[in-house]
Amino acid sequence: MIVTPDIFQGEIAIGQINHPDVIAGVQWFIDKYEPKYLRLMLGGKLYDELVAELSKEIPEEKWVKLAHRLRTPCAGYIYYYIRRDSASETAGAGEVLTEAENAIRRSPAKKMAFAWNEMVDRNRRFVGEKYAGAFESYAPSKGREYDSLFAYINPIFTGL
């Protein structure tokens, strides 16, 4: 809806993003985590309205702007989960690290923390500017999961 695989460039780059298998894998994460992020940030009612409005042939400008404002932080949220998942592979024996050929494996913790903390900065600006408050149905989720969208993480303590 608002995040597409092509956004994963620069500091949130995903290797071989033009390969069909990589695109399919990234799209799976987008399909799973984009709605979760948007529901947390906007609340269920405004999320449903956003989805309905963006599905129109010509959505109103305010909905396009709202989606645009949330695209980059949502991509950071998704990137964090893509990297968390890629830290190991699931095999019959459990979680394993694959051997890198002609390369040395590195922890994704630093990049994960960077993407997450960038998302936190953008989330704080979004809420601080009261941008979504212009929408009557704005009622962000409450609780620990919502609060985590505003909490910085330290790469040393990610456990990776």
Coordinates of N, CA and C in Angstrom, one line a residue:
M1 N 0.8 -1.2 0.0 CA 0.0 0.0 0.0 C 0.9 1.3 0.0
I2 N 1.7 1.5 1.1 CA 2.5 2.7 1.1 C 4.0 2.4 0.9
V3 N 4.4 1.2 1.3 CA 5.8 0.8 1.2 C 5.9 -0.2 0.1
T4 N 6.9 0.0 -0.7 CA 7.2 -0.9 -1.8 C 8.7 -1.3 -1.7
P5 N 9.1 -2.5 -2.3 CA 10.5 -2.9 -2.1 C 11.5 -1.9 -2.6
D6 N 11.2 -1.0 -3.5 CA 12.1 -0.1 -4.1 C 12.6 0.9 -3.0
I7 N 11.9 1.1 -1.9 CA 12.3 2.1 -0.9 C 13.6 1.6 -0.1
F8 N 13.9 0.3 -0.2 CA 15.0 -0.3 0.6 C 16.3 0.0 -0.1
Q9 N 16.8 1.2 0.0 CA 18.0 1.7 -0.6 C 18.8 2.5 0.4
G10 N 20.0 2.8 0.0 CA 20.8 3.7 0.9 C 21.1 3.0 2.3
E11 N 20.8 3.7 3.3 CA 21.1 3.2 4.7 C 20.2 2.0 5.1
I12 N 19.1 1.8 4.4 CA 18.3 0.6 4.6 C 18.3 -0.3 3.4
A13 N 19.4 -0.4 2.7 CA 19.5 -1.2 1.5 C 19.3 -2.7 1.8
I14 N 18.7 -3.4 0.9 CA 18.6 -4.9 1.0 C 19.3 -5.4 -0.3
G15 N 20.3 -6.3 -0.1 CA 21.1 -6.8 -1.2 C 20.2 -7.6 -2.2
Q16 N 20.6 -7.4 -3.4 CA 19.9 -8.1 -4.5 C 18.4 -7.8 -4.6
I17 N 18.0 -6.6 -4.3 CA 16.6 -6.3 -4.2 C 15.9 -6.4 -5.5
N18 N 16.6 -6.4 -6.6 CA 16.0 -6.6 -7.9 C 15.8 -8.1 -8.3
H19 N 16.2 -9.0 -7.5 CA 16.0 -10.4 -7.8 C 14.6 -10.8 -7.4
P20 N 13.9 -11.5 -8.2 CA 12.5 -11.8 -7.9 C 12.3 -12.5 -6.6
D21 N 13.2 -13.4 -6.2 CA 13.0 -14.1 -4.9 C 13.2 -13.2 -3.7
V22 N 14.1 -12.2 -3.9 CA 14.3 -11.2 -2.8 C 13.1 -10.3 -2.7
I23 N 12.6 -9.9 -3.9 CA 11.4 -9.0 -3.9 C 10.3 -9.7 -3.2
A24 N 10.1 -11.0 -3.5 CA 9.0 -11.7 -2.9 C 9.1 -11.8 -1.4
G25 N 10.4 -12.1 -1.0 CA 10.6 -12.1 0.5 C 10.4 -10.8 1.2
V26 N 10.8 -9.7 0.6 CA 10.6 -8.4 1.1 C 9.1 -8.1 1.1
Q27 N 8.4 -8.4 0.1 CA 7.0 -8.2 0.0 C 6.2 -8.9 1.1
W28 N 6.7 -10.1 1.4 CA 6.1 -10.8 2.5 C 6.2 -10.0 3.8
F29 N 7.3 -9.5 4.1 CA 7.5 -8.7 5.3 C 6.7 -7.4 5.3
I30 N 6.6 -6.8 4.1 CA 5.8 -5.6 3.9 C 4.3 -5.9 4.2
D31 N 3.8 -7.0 3.7 CA 2.4 -7.4 3.9 C 2.1 -7.7 5.3
K32 N 3.1 -8.2 6.0 CA 2.9 -8.5 7.5 C 3.0 -7.3 8.4
Y33 N 4.1 -6.5 8.2 CA 4.4 -5.5 9.1 C 3.9 -4.1 8.8
E34 N 3.6 -3.8 7.6 CA 3.0 -2.5 7.3 C 1.7 -2.2 7.9
P35 N 0.7 -3.2 7.8 CA -0.5 -2.9 8.5 C -0.4 -2.9 10.0
K36 N 0.5 -3.6 10.6 CA 0.7 -3.6 12.0 C 1.2 -2.2 12.5
Y37 N 2.2 -1.7 11.8 CA 2.8 -0.4 12.1 C 1.7 0.7 11.9
L38 N 1.0 0.7 10.8 CA 0.0 1.7 10.6 C -1.2 1.7 11.6
R39 N -1.6 0.5 12.0 CA -2.6 0.3 13.0 C -2.1 0.9 14.3
L40 N -0.9 0.6 14.7 CA -0.4 1.1 15.9 C -0.3 2.6 15.9
M41 N 0.2 3.2 14.8 CA 0.4 4.6 14.7 C -0.9 5.4 14.6
L42 N -1.8 4.9 13.9 CA -3.1 5.6 13.5 C -4.3 5.2 14.3
G43 N -4.3 4.0 14.8 CA -5.5 3.4 15.4 C -6.2 2.7 14.3
G44 N -7.1 1.7 14.7 CA -7.8 0.9 13.7 C -8.7 1.7 12.7
K45 N -9.4 2.6 13.3 CA -10.4 3.3 12.4 C -9.7 4.2 11.4
L46 N -8.7 5.0 11.8 CA -8.0 5.8 10.8 C -7.3 4.9 9.8
Y47 N -6.7 3.8 10.2 CA -6.0 2.9 9.3 C -7.0 2.4 8.3
D48 N -8.2 2.0 8.7 CA -9.2 1.5 7.8 C -9.6 2.6 6.8
E49 N -9.7 3.8 7.2 CA -10.1 4.9 6.4 C -9.0 5.2 5.3
L50 N -7.7 5.1 5.8 CA -6.6 5.3 4.9 C -6.6 4.3 3.8
V51 N -6.7 3.0 4.2 CA -6.8 1.9 3.2 C -7.9 2.1 2.2
A52 N -9.1 2.5 2.7 CA -10.2 2.7 1.7 C -9.9 3.9 0.8
E53 N -9.4 5.0 1.4 CA -9.1 6.2 0.6 C -8.0 5.9 -0.5
L54 N -7.0 5.2 -0.1 CA -5.9 5.0 -1.0 C -6.3 4.0 -2.1
S55 N -7.3 3.2 -1.9 CA -7.7 2.3 -2.9 C -8.6 2.9 -4.0
K56 N -9.0 4.2 -3.7 CA -9.8 4.9 -4.7 C -8.9 5.2 -5.9
E57 N -9.6 5.4 -7.1 CA -8.8 5.7 -8.3 C -8.0 7.0 -8.1
I58 N -8.7 8.0 -7.5 CA -8.0 9.3 -7.3 C -8.3 9.7 -5.8
P59 N -7.4 9.3 -4.9 CA -7.6 9.6 -3.5 C -7.4 11.1 -3.2
E60 N -8.1 11.5 -2.1 CA -7.9 12.9 -1.7 C -6.5 13.2 -1.4
E61 N -6.0 14.4 -1.6 CA -4.6 14.8 -1.3 C -4.2 14.6 0.1
K62 N -5.1 14.8 1.1 CA -4.7 14.7 2.5 C -4.4 13.2 2.8
W63 N -5.0 12.3 2.2 CA -4.7 10.9 2.4 C -3.4 10.5 1.8
V64 N -3.1 11.0 0.6 CA -1.8 10.8 -0.1 C -0.7 11.4 0.8
K65 N -0.9 12.6 1.3 CA 0.1 13.2 2.2 C 0.3 12.4 3.5
L66 N -0.7 11.9 4.1 CA -0.6 11.1 5.3 C 0.2 9.8 5.0
A67 N -0.1 9.1 3.9 CA 0.7 8.0 3.5 C 2.1 8.3 3.3
H68 N 2.4 9.4 2.6 CA 3.7 9.8 2.3 C 4.5 10.1 3.6
R69 N 3.9 10.7 4.6 CA 4.5 11.0 5.8 C 4.9 9.8 6.6
L70 N 4.2 8.7 6.4 CA 4.4 7.5 7.2 C 5.2 6.5 6.4
R71 N 5.5 6.7 5.2 CA 6.2 5.7 4.3 C 7.6 5.4 4.8
T72 N 8.4 6.4 5.1 CA 9.8 6.2 5.5 C 9.9 5.6 6.9
P73 N 9.2 6.1 7.9 CA 9.3 5.4 9.2 C 8.7 3.9 9.2
C74 N 7.7 3.7 8.4 CA 7.2 2.4 8.2 C 8.2 1.5 7.6
A75 N 8.9 2.0 6.6 CA 10.0 1.2 5.9 C 11.1 0.8 6.9
G76 N 11.4 1.8 7.9 CA 12.4 1.5 8.9 C 11.9 0.4 9.8
Y77 N 10.7 0.4 10.2 CA 10.0 -0.6 11.0 C 10.1 -2.0 10.3
I78 N 9.8 -2.0 9.0 CA 9.8 -3.3 8.3 C 11.3 -3.8 8.1
Y79 N 12.2 -2.9 7.8 CA 13.6 -3.2 7.7 C 14.2 -3.9 8.9
Y80 N 13.8 -3.3 10.1 CA 14.2 -3.9 11.3 C 13.8 -5.4 11.4
Y81 N 12.6 -5.7 11.1 CA 12.2 -7.1 11.1 C 12.8 -8.0 10.0
I82 N 13.0 -7.4 8.9 CA 13.7 -8.2 7.8 C 15.1 -8.6 8.3
R83 N 15.8 -7.6 8.9 CA 17.2 -7.9 9.3 C 17.2 -8.8 10.5
R84 N 16.2 -8.7 11.4 CA 16.1 -9.6 12.6 C 15.9 -11.0 12.1
D85 N 15.1 -11.2 11.1 CA 14.8 -12.5 10.6 C 16.0 -13.1 9.8
S86 N 16.8 -12.3 9.2 CA 17.9 -12.8 8.4 C 19.2 -13.1 9.2
A87 N 19.1 -12.8 10.5 CA 20.3 -13.1 11.4 C 20.6 -14.6 11.4
S88 N 19.6 -15.4 11.2 CA 19.9 -16.9 11.2 C 18.9 -17.5 10.2
E89 N 19.1 -18.8 9.9 CA 18.3 -19.6 9.0 C 17.7 -20.7 9.9
T90 N 16.4 -21.0 9.5 CA 15.8 -22.2 10.2 C 16.1 -23.4 9.5
A91 N 16.6 -24.4 10.1 CA 16.9 -25.7 9.6 C 16.3 -26.8 10.4
G92 N 16.3 -28.0 10.0 CA 15.7 -29.1 10.7 C 16.3 -29.2 12.1
A93 N 17.6 -28.8 12.3 CA 18.2 -28.9 13.6 C 17.9 -27.6 14.5
G94 N 17.2 -26.7 13.9 CA 16.9 -25.4 14.7 C 17.5 -24.2 13.9
E95 N 17.8 -23.2 14.7 CA 18.3 -22.0 14.1 C 19.8 -22.1 13.8
V96 N 20.3 -21.8 12.6 CA 21.7 -22.0 12.3 C 22.2 -20.7 11.6
L97 N 23.5 -20.5 11.6 CA 24.2 -19.5 10.8 C 24.7 -20.2 9.6
T98 N 24.4 -19.7 8.4 CA 25.0 -20.2 7.2 C 26.4 -19.7 7.0
E99 N 27.2 -20.5 6.3 CA 28.6 -20.0 6.1 C 28.6 -19.1 4.9
A100 N 29.2 -18.0 5.0 CA 29.3 -17.0 3.9 C 30.5 -17.4 3.1
E101 N 30.3 -17.5 1.8 CA 31.4 -17.8 0.9 C 32.0 -16.5 0.4
N102 N 33.4 -16.4 0.5 CA 34.1 -15.2 0.1 C 33.6 -14.0 0.9
A103 N 33.2 -14.2 2.1 CA 32.7 -13.1 2.9 C 32.8 -13.4 4.4
I104 N 32.7 -12.5 5.2 CA 32.7 -12.7 6.7 C 31.4 -12.2 7.2
R105 N 30.6 -13.0 7.9 CA 29.3 -12.6 8.5 C 29.5 -11.6 9.6
R106 N 28.6 -10.6 9.6 CA 28.6 -9.5 10.6 C 27.2 -9.5 11.2
S107 N 27.2 -9.0 12.4 CA 25.9 -8.9 13.1 C 25.1 -7.7 12.4
P108 N 23.8 -7.9 12.2 CA 23.0 -6.8 11.7 C 22.5 -5.8 12.7
A109 N 23.0 -6.0 14.0 CA 22.5 -5.2 15.1 C 22.6 -3.7 14.9
K110 N 23.8 -3.3 14.3 CA 24.0 -1.9 14.2 C 23.0 -1.3 13.1
K111 N 22.9 -1.9 12.0 CA 21.9 -1.4 11.0 C 20.5 -1.5 11.5
M112 N 20.2 -2.5 12.2 CA 18.8 -2.7 12.8 C 18.5 -1.5 13.7
A113 N 19.5 -1.2 14.6 CA 19.3 -0.1 15.6 C 19.2 1.2 14.8
F114 N 20.0 1.4 13.8 CA 20.0 2.6 13.1 C 18.6 2.8 12.4
A115 N 18.1 1.8 11.8 CA 16.8 1.9 11.1 C 15.7 2.1 12.1
W116 N 15.7 1.4 13.3 CA 14.7 1.6 14.3 C 14.8 3.0 14.9
N117 N 16.0 3.5 15.2 CA 16.1 4.8 15.8 C 15.7 5.9 14.8
E118 N 15.9 5.8 13.6 CA 15.5 6.7 12.6 C 13.9 6.7 12.6
M119 N 13.3 5.5 12.6 CA 11.9 5.4 12.7 C 11.3 6.1 13.9
V120 N 12.0 5.9 15.1 CA 11.6 6.6 16.3 C 11.6 8.1 16.1
D121 N 12.7 8.7 15.6 CA 12.8 10.1 15.3 C 11.6 10.6 14.5
R122 N 11.3 9.9 13.4 CA 10.2 10.3 12.5 C 8.8 10.1 13.2
N123 N 8.7 9.1 14.0 CA 7.4 8.9 14.7 C 7.2 10.0 15.7
R124 N 8.3 10.4 16.4 CA 8.1 11.5 17.4 C 7.8 12.8 16.7
R125 N 8.4 13.1 15.6 CA 8.0 14.3 14.8 C 6.6 14.3 14.4
F126 N 6.2 13.1 13.9 CA 4.8 12.9 13.4 C 3.8 13.2 14.5
V127 N 4.0 12.7 15.6 CA 3.1 12.9 16.8 C 3.2 14.3 17.3
G128 N 4.5 14.8 17.4 CA 4.7 16.1 17.9 C 4.1 17.2 17.1
E129 N 4.1 17.0 15.8 CA 3.5 18.0 14.9 C 2.0 17.9 14.9
K130 N 1.5 17.0 15.5 CA 0.0 16.8 15.6 C -0.6 16.6 14.2
Y131 N 0.2 16.1 13.3 CA -0.2 15.9 11.9 C -1.5 15.1 11.8
A132 N -1.5 14.0 12.4 CA -2.6 13.0 12.3 C -3.9 13.6 13.0
G133 N -3.6 14.5 14.0 CA -4.8 15.1 14.7 C -5.8 15.8 13.8
A134 N -5.4 16.1 12.6 CA -6.3 16.8 11.6 C -7.4 15.8 11.2
F135 N -7.2 14.5 11.4 CA -8.1 13.5 11.0 C -9.0 13.2 12.3
E136 N -10.3 13.3 12.1 CA -11.2 13.1 13.2 C -11.1 11.7 13.9
S137 N -10.8 10.7 13.1 CA -10.8 9.3 13.7 C -9.4 8.9 14.2
Y138 N -8.5 9.9 14.3 CA -7.1 9.6 14.8 C -7.2 9.1 16.3
A139 N -6.8 7.9 16.5 CA -6.8 7.4 17.9 C -5.8 6.3 17.9
P140 N -4.5 6.7 18.1 CA -3.4 5.7 18.1 C -3.6 4.6 19.1
S141 N -3.0 3.5 18.9 CA -3.1 2.3 19.8 C -2.5 2.7 21.1
K142 N -2.8 2.1 22.2 CA -2.2 2.3 23.5 C -1.5 1.0 23.9
G143 N -0.5 1.2 24.8 CA 0.1 0.0 25.3 C 1.6 -0.1 25.0
R144 N 2.2 -1.1 25.5 CA 3.6 -1.3 25.3 C 4.1 -1.4 23.9
E145 N 3.4 -2.0 23.0 CA 3.8 -2.2 21.6 C 3.8 -0.8 21.0
Y146 N 2.8 0.0 21.2 CA 2.7 1.4 20.7 C 3.9 2.2 21.3
D147 N 4.1 2.1 22.6 CA 5.1 2.9 23.2 C 6.5 2.5 22.6
S148 N 6.7 1.3 22.2 CA 8.0 0.9 21.7 C 8.3 1.6 20.4
L149 N 7.3 2.1 19.7 CA 7.6 2.9 18.5 C 8.2 4.2 18.7
F150 N 8.4 4.6 20.0 CA 9.0 5.9 20.4 C 10.2 5.7 21.3
A151 N 10.6 4.4 21.4 CA 11.8 4.1 22.3 C 13.0 3.7 21.5
Y152 N 14.1 4.4 21.7 CA 15.3 4.1 21.0 C 15.9 2.8 21.5
I153 N 16.7 2.2 20.6 CA 17.3 0.9 21.0 C 18.8 1.1 20.8
N154 N 19.6 0.3 21.6 CA 21.0 0.4 21.6 C 21.5 -0.9 20.9
P155 N 22.3 -0.8 19.8 CA 22.7 -2.1 19.1 C 23.5 -3.0 20.0
I156 N 24.1 -2.6 21.1 CA 24.8 -3.5 21.9 C 23.9 -4.5 22.6
F157 N 22.7 -4.1 22.9 CA 21.8 -4.9 23.7 C 20.7 -5.5 22.8
T158 N 20.9 -5.7 21.5 CA 19.9 -6.3 20.7 C 19.9 -7.8 20.8
G159 N 20.9 -8.4 21.3 CA 21.0 -9.8 21.4 C 21.4 -10.6 20.2
L160 N 21.9 -9.8 19.2 CA 22.3 -10.5 17.9 C 23.8 -10.5 17.8

